[in-house]
Coordinates of C-alpha atoms in Angstrom, one line a residue:
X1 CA 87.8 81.3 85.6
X2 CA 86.0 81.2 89.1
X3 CA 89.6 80.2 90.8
X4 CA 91.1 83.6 89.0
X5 CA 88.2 85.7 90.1
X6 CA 89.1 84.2 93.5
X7 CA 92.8 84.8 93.2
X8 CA 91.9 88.4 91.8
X9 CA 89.7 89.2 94.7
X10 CA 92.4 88.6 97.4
X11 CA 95.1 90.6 95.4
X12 CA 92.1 93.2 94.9
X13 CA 92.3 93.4 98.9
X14 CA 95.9 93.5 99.7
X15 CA 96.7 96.0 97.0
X16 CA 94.1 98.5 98.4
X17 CA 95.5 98.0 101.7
X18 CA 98.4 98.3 100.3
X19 CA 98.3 101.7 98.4
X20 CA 96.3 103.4 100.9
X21 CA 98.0 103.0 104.2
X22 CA 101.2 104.4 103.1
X23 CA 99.3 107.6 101.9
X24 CA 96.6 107.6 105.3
X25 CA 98.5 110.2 106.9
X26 CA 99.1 113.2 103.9
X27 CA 95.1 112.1 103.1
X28 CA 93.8 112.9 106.4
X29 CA 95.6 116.0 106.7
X30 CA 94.3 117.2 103.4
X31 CA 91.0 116.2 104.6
X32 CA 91.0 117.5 107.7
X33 CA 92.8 120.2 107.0
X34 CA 95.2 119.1 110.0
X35 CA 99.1 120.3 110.3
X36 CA 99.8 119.4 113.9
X37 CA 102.1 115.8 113.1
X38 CA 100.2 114.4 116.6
X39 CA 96.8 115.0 115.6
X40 CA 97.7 113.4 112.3
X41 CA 99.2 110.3 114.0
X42 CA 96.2 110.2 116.2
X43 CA 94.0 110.1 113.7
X44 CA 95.7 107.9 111.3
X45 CA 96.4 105.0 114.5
X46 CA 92.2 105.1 114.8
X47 CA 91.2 105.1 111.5
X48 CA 94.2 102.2 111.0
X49 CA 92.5 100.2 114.2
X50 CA 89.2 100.9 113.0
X51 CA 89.6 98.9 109.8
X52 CA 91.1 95.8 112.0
X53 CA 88.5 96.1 114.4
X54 CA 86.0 95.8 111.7
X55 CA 87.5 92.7 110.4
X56 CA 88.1 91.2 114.2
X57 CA 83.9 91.3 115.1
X58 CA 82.3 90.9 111.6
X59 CA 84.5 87.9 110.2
X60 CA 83.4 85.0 112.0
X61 CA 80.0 86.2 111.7
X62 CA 79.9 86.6 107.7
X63 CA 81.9 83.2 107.7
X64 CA 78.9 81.7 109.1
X65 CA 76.5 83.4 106.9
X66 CA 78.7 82.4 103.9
X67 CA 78.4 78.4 105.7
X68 CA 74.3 78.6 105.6
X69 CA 73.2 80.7 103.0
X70 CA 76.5 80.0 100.2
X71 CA 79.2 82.0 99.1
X72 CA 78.3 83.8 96.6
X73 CA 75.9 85.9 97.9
X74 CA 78.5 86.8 100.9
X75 CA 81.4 87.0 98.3
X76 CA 79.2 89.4 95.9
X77 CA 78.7 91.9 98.5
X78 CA 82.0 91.9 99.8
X79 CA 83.4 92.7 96.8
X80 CA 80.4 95.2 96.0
X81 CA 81.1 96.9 99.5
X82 CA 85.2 97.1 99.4
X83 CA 84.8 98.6 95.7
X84 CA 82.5 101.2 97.3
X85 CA 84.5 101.7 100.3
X86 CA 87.2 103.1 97.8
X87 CA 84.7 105.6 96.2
X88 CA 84.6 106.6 99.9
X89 CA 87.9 107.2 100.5
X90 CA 88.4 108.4 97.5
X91 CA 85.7 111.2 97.4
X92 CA 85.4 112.2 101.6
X93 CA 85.2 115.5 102.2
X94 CA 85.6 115.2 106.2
X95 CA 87.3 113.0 108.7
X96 CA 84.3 110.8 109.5
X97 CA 83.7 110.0 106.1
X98 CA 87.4 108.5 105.9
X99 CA 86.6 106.5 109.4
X100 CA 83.2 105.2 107.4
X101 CA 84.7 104.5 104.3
X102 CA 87.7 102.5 106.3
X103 CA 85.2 100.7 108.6
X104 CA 83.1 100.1 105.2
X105 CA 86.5 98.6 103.7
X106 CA 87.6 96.2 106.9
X107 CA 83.8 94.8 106.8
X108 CA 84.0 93.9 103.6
X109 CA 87.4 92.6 103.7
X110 CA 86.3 90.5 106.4
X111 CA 83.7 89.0 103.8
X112 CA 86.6 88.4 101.0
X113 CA 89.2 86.3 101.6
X114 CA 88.0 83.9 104.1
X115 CA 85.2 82.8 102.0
X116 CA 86.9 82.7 99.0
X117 CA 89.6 80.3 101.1
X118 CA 86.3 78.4 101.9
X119 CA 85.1 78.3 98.6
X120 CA 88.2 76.9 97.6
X121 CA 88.0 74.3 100.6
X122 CA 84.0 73.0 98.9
X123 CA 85.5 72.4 95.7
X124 CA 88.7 70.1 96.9
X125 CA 89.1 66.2 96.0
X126 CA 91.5 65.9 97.9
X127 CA 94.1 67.4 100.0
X128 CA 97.0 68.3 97.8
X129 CA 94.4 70.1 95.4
X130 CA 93.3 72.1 98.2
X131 CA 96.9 72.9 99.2
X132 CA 97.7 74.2 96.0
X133 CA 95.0 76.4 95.5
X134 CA 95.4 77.8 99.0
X135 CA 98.4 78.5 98.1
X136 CA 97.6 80.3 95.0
X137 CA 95.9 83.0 97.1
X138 CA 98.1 83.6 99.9
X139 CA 100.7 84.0 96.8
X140 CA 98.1 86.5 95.4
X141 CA 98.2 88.3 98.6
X142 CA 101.7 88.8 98.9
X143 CA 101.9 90.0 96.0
X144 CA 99.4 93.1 96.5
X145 CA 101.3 93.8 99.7
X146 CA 104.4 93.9 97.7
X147 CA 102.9 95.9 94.6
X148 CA 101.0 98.3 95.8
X149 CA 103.7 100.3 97.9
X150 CA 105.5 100.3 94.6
X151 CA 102.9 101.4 92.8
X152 CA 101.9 103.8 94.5
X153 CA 105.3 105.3 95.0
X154 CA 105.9 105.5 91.4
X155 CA 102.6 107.4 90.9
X156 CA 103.7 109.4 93.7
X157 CA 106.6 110.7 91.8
X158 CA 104.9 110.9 88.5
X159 CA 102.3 113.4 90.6
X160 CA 102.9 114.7 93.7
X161 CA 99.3 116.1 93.8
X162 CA 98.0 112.6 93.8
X163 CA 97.8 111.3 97.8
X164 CA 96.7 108.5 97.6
X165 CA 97.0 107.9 93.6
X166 CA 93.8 108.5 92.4
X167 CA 94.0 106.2 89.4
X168 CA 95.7 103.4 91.7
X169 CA 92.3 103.7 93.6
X170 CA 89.8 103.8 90.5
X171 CA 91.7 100.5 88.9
X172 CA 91.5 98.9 92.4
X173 CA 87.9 99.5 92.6
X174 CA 86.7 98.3 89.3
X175 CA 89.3 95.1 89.7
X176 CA 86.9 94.5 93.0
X177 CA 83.5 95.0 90.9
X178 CA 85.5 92.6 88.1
X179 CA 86.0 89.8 90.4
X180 CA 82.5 90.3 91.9
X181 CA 80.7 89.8 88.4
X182 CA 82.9 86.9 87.6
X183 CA 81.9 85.7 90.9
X184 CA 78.1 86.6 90.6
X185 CA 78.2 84.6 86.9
X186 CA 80.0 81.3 88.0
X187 CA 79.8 80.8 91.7
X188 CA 76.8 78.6 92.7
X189 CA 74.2 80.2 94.3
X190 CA 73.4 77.9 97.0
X191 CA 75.5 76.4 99.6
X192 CA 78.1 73.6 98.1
X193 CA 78.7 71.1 100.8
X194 CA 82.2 70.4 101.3
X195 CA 84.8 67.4 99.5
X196 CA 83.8 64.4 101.4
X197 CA 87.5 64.5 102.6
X198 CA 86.8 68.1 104.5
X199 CA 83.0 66.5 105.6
X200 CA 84.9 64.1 107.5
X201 CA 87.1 66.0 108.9
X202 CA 84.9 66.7 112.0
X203 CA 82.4 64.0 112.2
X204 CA 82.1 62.6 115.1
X205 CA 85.4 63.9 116.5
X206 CA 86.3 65.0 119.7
X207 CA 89.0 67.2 120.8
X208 CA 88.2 69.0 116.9
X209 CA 87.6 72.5 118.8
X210 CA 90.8 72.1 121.3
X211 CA 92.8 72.1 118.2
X212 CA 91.3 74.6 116.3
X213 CA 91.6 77.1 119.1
X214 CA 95.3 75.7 119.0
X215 CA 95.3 76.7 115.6
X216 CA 93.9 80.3 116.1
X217 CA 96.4 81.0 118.5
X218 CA 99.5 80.0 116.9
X219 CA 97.9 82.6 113.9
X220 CA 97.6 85.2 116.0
X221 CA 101.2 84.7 117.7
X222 CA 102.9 84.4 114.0
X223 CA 101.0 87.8 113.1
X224 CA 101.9 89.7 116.2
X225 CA 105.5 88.7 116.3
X226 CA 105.8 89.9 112.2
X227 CA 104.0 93.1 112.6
X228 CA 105.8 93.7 115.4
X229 CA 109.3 93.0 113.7
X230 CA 107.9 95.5 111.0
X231 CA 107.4 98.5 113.3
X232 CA 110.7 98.0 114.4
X233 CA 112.3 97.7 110.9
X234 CA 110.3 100.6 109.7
X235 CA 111.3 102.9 112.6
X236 CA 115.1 101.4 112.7
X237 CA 116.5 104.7 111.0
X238 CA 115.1 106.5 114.1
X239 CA 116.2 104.2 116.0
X240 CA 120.2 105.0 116.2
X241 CA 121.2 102.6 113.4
X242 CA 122.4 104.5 110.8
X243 CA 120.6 102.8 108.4
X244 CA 119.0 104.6 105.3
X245 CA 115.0 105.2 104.4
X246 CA 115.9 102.8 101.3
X247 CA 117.6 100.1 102.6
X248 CA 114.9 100.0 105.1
X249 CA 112.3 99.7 102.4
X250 CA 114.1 97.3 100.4
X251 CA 114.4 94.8 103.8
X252 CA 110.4 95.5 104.0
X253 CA 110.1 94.5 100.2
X254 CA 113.0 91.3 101.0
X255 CA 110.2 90.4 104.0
X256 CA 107.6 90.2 101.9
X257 CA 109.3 88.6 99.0
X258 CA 110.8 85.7 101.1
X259 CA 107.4 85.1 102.9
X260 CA 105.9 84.4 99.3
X261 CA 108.8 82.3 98.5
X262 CA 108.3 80.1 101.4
X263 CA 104.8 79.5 101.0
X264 CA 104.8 78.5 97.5
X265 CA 107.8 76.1 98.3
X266 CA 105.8 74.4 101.0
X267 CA 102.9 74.5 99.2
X268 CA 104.2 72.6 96.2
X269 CA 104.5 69.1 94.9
X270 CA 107.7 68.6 96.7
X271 CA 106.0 68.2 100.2
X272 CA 102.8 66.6 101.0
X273 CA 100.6 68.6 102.5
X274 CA 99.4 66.1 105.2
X275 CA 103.4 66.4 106.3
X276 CA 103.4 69.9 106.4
X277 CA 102.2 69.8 109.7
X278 CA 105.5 68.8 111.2
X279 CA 107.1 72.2 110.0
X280 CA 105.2 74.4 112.9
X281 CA 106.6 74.0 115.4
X282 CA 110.4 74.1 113.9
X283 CA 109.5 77.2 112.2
X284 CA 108.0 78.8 115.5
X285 CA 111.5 78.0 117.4
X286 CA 113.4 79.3 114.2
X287 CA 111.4 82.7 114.5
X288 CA 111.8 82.8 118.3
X289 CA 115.5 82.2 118.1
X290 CA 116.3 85.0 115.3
X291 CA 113.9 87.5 116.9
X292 CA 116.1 87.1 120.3
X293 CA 119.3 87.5 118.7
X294 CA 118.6 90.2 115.6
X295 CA 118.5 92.7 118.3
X296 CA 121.9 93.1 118.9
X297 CA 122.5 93.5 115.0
X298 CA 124.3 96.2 114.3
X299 CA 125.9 95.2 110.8
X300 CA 123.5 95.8 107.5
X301 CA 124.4 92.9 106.0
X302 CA 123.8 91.0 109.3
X303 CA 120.1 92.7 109.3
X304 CA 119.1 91.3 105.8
X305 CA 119.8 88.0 107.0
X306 CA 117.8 87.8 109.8
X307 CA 115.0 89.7 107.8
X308 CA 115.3 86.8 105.5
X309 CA 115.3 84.3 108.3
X310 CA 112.3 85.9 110.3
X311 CA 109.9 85.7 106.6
X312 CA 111.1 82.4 105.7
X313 CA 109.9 80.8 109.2
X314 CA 106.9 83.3 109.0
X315 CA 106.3 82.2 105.4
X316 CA 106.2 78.7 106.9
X317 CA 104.0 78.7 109.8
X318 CA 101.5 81.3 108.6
X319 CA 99.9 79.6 106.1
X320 CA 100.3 75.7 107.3
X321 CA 98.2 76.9 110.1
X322 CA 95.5 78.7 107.8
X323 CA 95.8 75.3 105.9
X324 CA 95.1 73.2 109.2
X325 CA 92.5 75.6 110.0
X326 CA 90.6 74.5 106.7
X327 CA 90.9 71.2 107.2
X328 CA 89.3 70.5 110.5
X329 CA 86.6 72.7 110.0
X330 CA 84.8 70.5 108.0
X331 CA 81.3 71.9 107.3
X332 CA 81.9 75.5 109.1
X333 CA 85.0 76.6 107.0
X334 CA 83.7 79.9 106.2
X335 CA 82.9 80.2 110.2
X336 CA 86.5 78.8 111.3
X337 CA 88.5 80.7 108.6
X338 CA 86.6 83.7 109.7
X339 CA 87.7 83.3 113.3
X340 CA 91.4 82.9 111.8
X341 CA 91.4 86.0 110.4
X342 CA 89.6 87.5 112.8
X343 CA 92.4 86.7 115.8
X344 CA 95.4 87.5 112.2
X345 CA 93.8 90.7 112.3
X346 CA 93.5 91.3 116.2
X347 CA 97.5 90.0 116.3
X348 CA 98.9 92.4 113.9
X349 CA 97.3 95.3 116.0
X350 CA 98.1 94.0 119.5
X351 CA 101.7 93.4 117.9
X352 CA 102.3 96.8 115.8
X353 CA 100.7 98.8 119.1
X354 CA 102.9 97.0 121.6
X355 CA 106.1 97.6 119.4
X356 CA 104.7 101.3 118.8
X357 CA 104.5 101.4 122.5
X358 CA 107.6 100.0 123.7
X359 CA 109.8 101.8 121.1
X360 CA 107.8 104.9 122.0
X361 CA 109.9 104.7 125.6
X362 CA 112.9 103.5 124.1
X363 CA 112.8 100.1 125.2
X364 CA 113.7 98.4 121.2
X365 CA 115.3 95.8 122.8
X366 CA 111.8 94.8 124.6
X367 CA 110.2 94.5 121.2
X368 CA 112.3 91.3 120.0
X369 CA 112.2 90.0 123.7
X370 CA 108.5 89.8 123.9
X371 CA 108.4 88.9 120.6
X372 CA 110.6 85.9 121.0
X373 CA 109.2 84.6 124.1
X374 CA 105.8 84.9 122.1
X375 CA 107.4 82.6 119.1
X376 CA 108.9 79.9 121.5
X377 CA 105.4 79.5 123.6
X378 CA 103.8 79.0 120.6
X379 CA 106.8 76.4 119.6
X380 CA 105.9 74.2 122.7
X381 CA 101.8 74.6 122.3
X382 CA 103.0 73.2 118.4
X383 CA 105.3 70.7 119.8
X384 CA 102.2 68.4 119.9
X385 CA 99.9 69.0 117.5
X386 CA 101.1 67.0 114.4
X387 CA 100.1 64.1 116.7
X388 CA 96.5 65.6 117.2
X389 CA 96.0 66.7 113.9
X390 CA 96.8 62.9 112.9
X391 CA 94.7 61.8 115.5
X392 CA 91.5 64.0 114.2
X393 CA 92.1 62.9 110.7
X394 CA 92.9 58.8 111.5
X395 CA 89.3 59.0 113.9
X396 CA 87.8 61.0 110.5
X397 CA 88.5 58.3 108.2
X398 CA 86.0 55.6 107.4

């Protein structure tokens, strides 16, 4: 029951995200009583950045506390706040209560998954039980990215008056205060030292950091080059191709889909998860390669399969990495997988703000270019690391 609560909490996350970015902008004009389209962008880009920012300087910080005084605690009042930042949002009468209750909802975001990944890391025997469950909450993830778009569009046509939809927003909220209780009721109270496999993961090993930096930035490139590929997509109708607001969504909804699929099928008894290490870099020169040549895509049918391509090697490397991350970081996981989504978080805004930019001066073609180059560095800094990753775990080893 504690590894549902877990799984609920991280769909509890991505589903708010989910429901209430779509709906930011008609929000904040109701709120603020705004009409000028600039202002509203303005506003919405800040508020947007001011949720990531929250998660960027508070994660690695709460995944420390989480390390030295135990999860629950941190997990508890992650929940407790994210459920309250929804009230927030949900009940703000003026424009600074939106930026608090969306600062509220990235600090306690930045107190959710990460620690329940590190939870999941104390309790593992071994590495293939670890895997799985990791798996189990990226999957839960995904799916409140996919979900809650749908969801709320639905509601959205059901009520037209309701921006965001309200219930959407109430459910959401008690789903975070569920998972908290379950939390509160079964998660020990004191810190639970990790599996003697994740212990010795770092003992005594040098060159442990050097990786794990490694690690960071390989999460941050796969982040940046996908939220970048998204502005793009989203902003494609404007763009001179022709194609329709639908099929557009439906490539967004293919994206997320085929990123799911890929990390279950990596994350399941067919590969090991010691080899997964070997699929980075391959999947980081697969991305590269299909970001430099979807550019010059004209052809619909050509565009879906390079949307399929781009999630599939995203799907791959994304949450290997996170995986890796866990690993090494013996007895600071809550620190380490704080840091990685910390630097996620800090490359899905640097990579949605420099496609923003770029396609804001007409320079589209710029986007998959920097995008690409961005992939195949990270390629060759991967091009070594199953070798040090061995390394780090043969030195672990008694």
């Amino acid at each position: 029951i504690t590894r549902a609560a877990l799984v609920l909490a991280a769909f509890t996350t991505a589903l708010a995200f989910s429901i209430i970015l779509p709906n930011l902008p008609s929000r904040i004009a109701a709120v603020a009583g705004l009409s000028d389209p600039a202002a509203i962008s303005w506003h919405t880009g800040l508020i947007t950045a001011a949720y990531t920012v929250a998660i960027f300087f508070s994660a690695p910080h709460l995944g420390r506390a989480s390390d030295n005084w135990g999860r629950r605690p941190v997990l508890v009042l992650g929940l407790a706040g994210f459920s309250g930042s929804l009230v927030l949002f949900e009940i703000a009468s003026d424009l600074w209560l939106l930026y608090m209750a969306r600062v509220l909802a990235g600090l306690s975001a930045a107190a959710i998954t990460p620690v329940a990944l590190a939870t999941v890391g104390d309790w593992s025997p071994d590495d293939a039980w670890r895997a799985r469950r990791f798996a189990w909450i990226g999957a839960a993830t995904m799916i409140g990215f996919m979900v809650g778009p749908l969801l709320a569009g639905t509601f959205s046509i059901l009520d037209a008056k309701l921006a965001p939809p309200r219930p959407l927003l109430a459910w959401t909220s008690g789903l975070a205060l569920v998972s908290a209780a379950i939390i509160a009721a079964t998660v020990p109270g004191v810190k639970i030292h990790s599996s003697s496999y994740a212990r010795a993961a770092t003992r005594g090993i040098t060159g442990g950091s050097r990786t794990s930096r490694s690690l960071l930035a390989l999460a941050a490139i796969v982040a940046g080059c996908v939220a970048a590929f998204d502005v793009h997509l989203a902003l494609r109708g404007n763009l001179g191709s022709g194609a329709p607001s639908l099929t557009i969504a439906l490539m967004l909804a293919e994206c997320s889909a085929v990123m799911l699929l890929a990390q279950t099928l990596v994350f399941s008894p067919l590969v090991p998860p010691k080899a997964t290490r070997w699929l980075i870099a391959p999947a980081l020169g697969v991305l590269g390669l299909t970001l430099a040549t979807v550019s010059d895509v004209k052809n619909t049918t050509e565009l879906v399969v390079g949307v399929g391509v781009i999630a599939a090697a995203a799907g791959i490397a994304a949450p290997i990495i996170t995986y890796w991350t866990a690993v090494i970081a013996g007895e600071h996981q809550g620190e380490d997988l704080g840091r990685w989504i910390a630097v996620t978080s800090l490359g899905q805004a640097l990579g949605s703000a420099a496609a923003g930019l770029l396609l804001s001066h007409g320079m589209d073609t710029a986007v998959f270019g920097v995008a690409s180059a961005l992939a195949l560095a990270g390629m060759i800094m991967a091009a070594r690391l199953p070798l040090r990753l061995a390394n780090l775990m043969n030195s672990a080893m008694p």
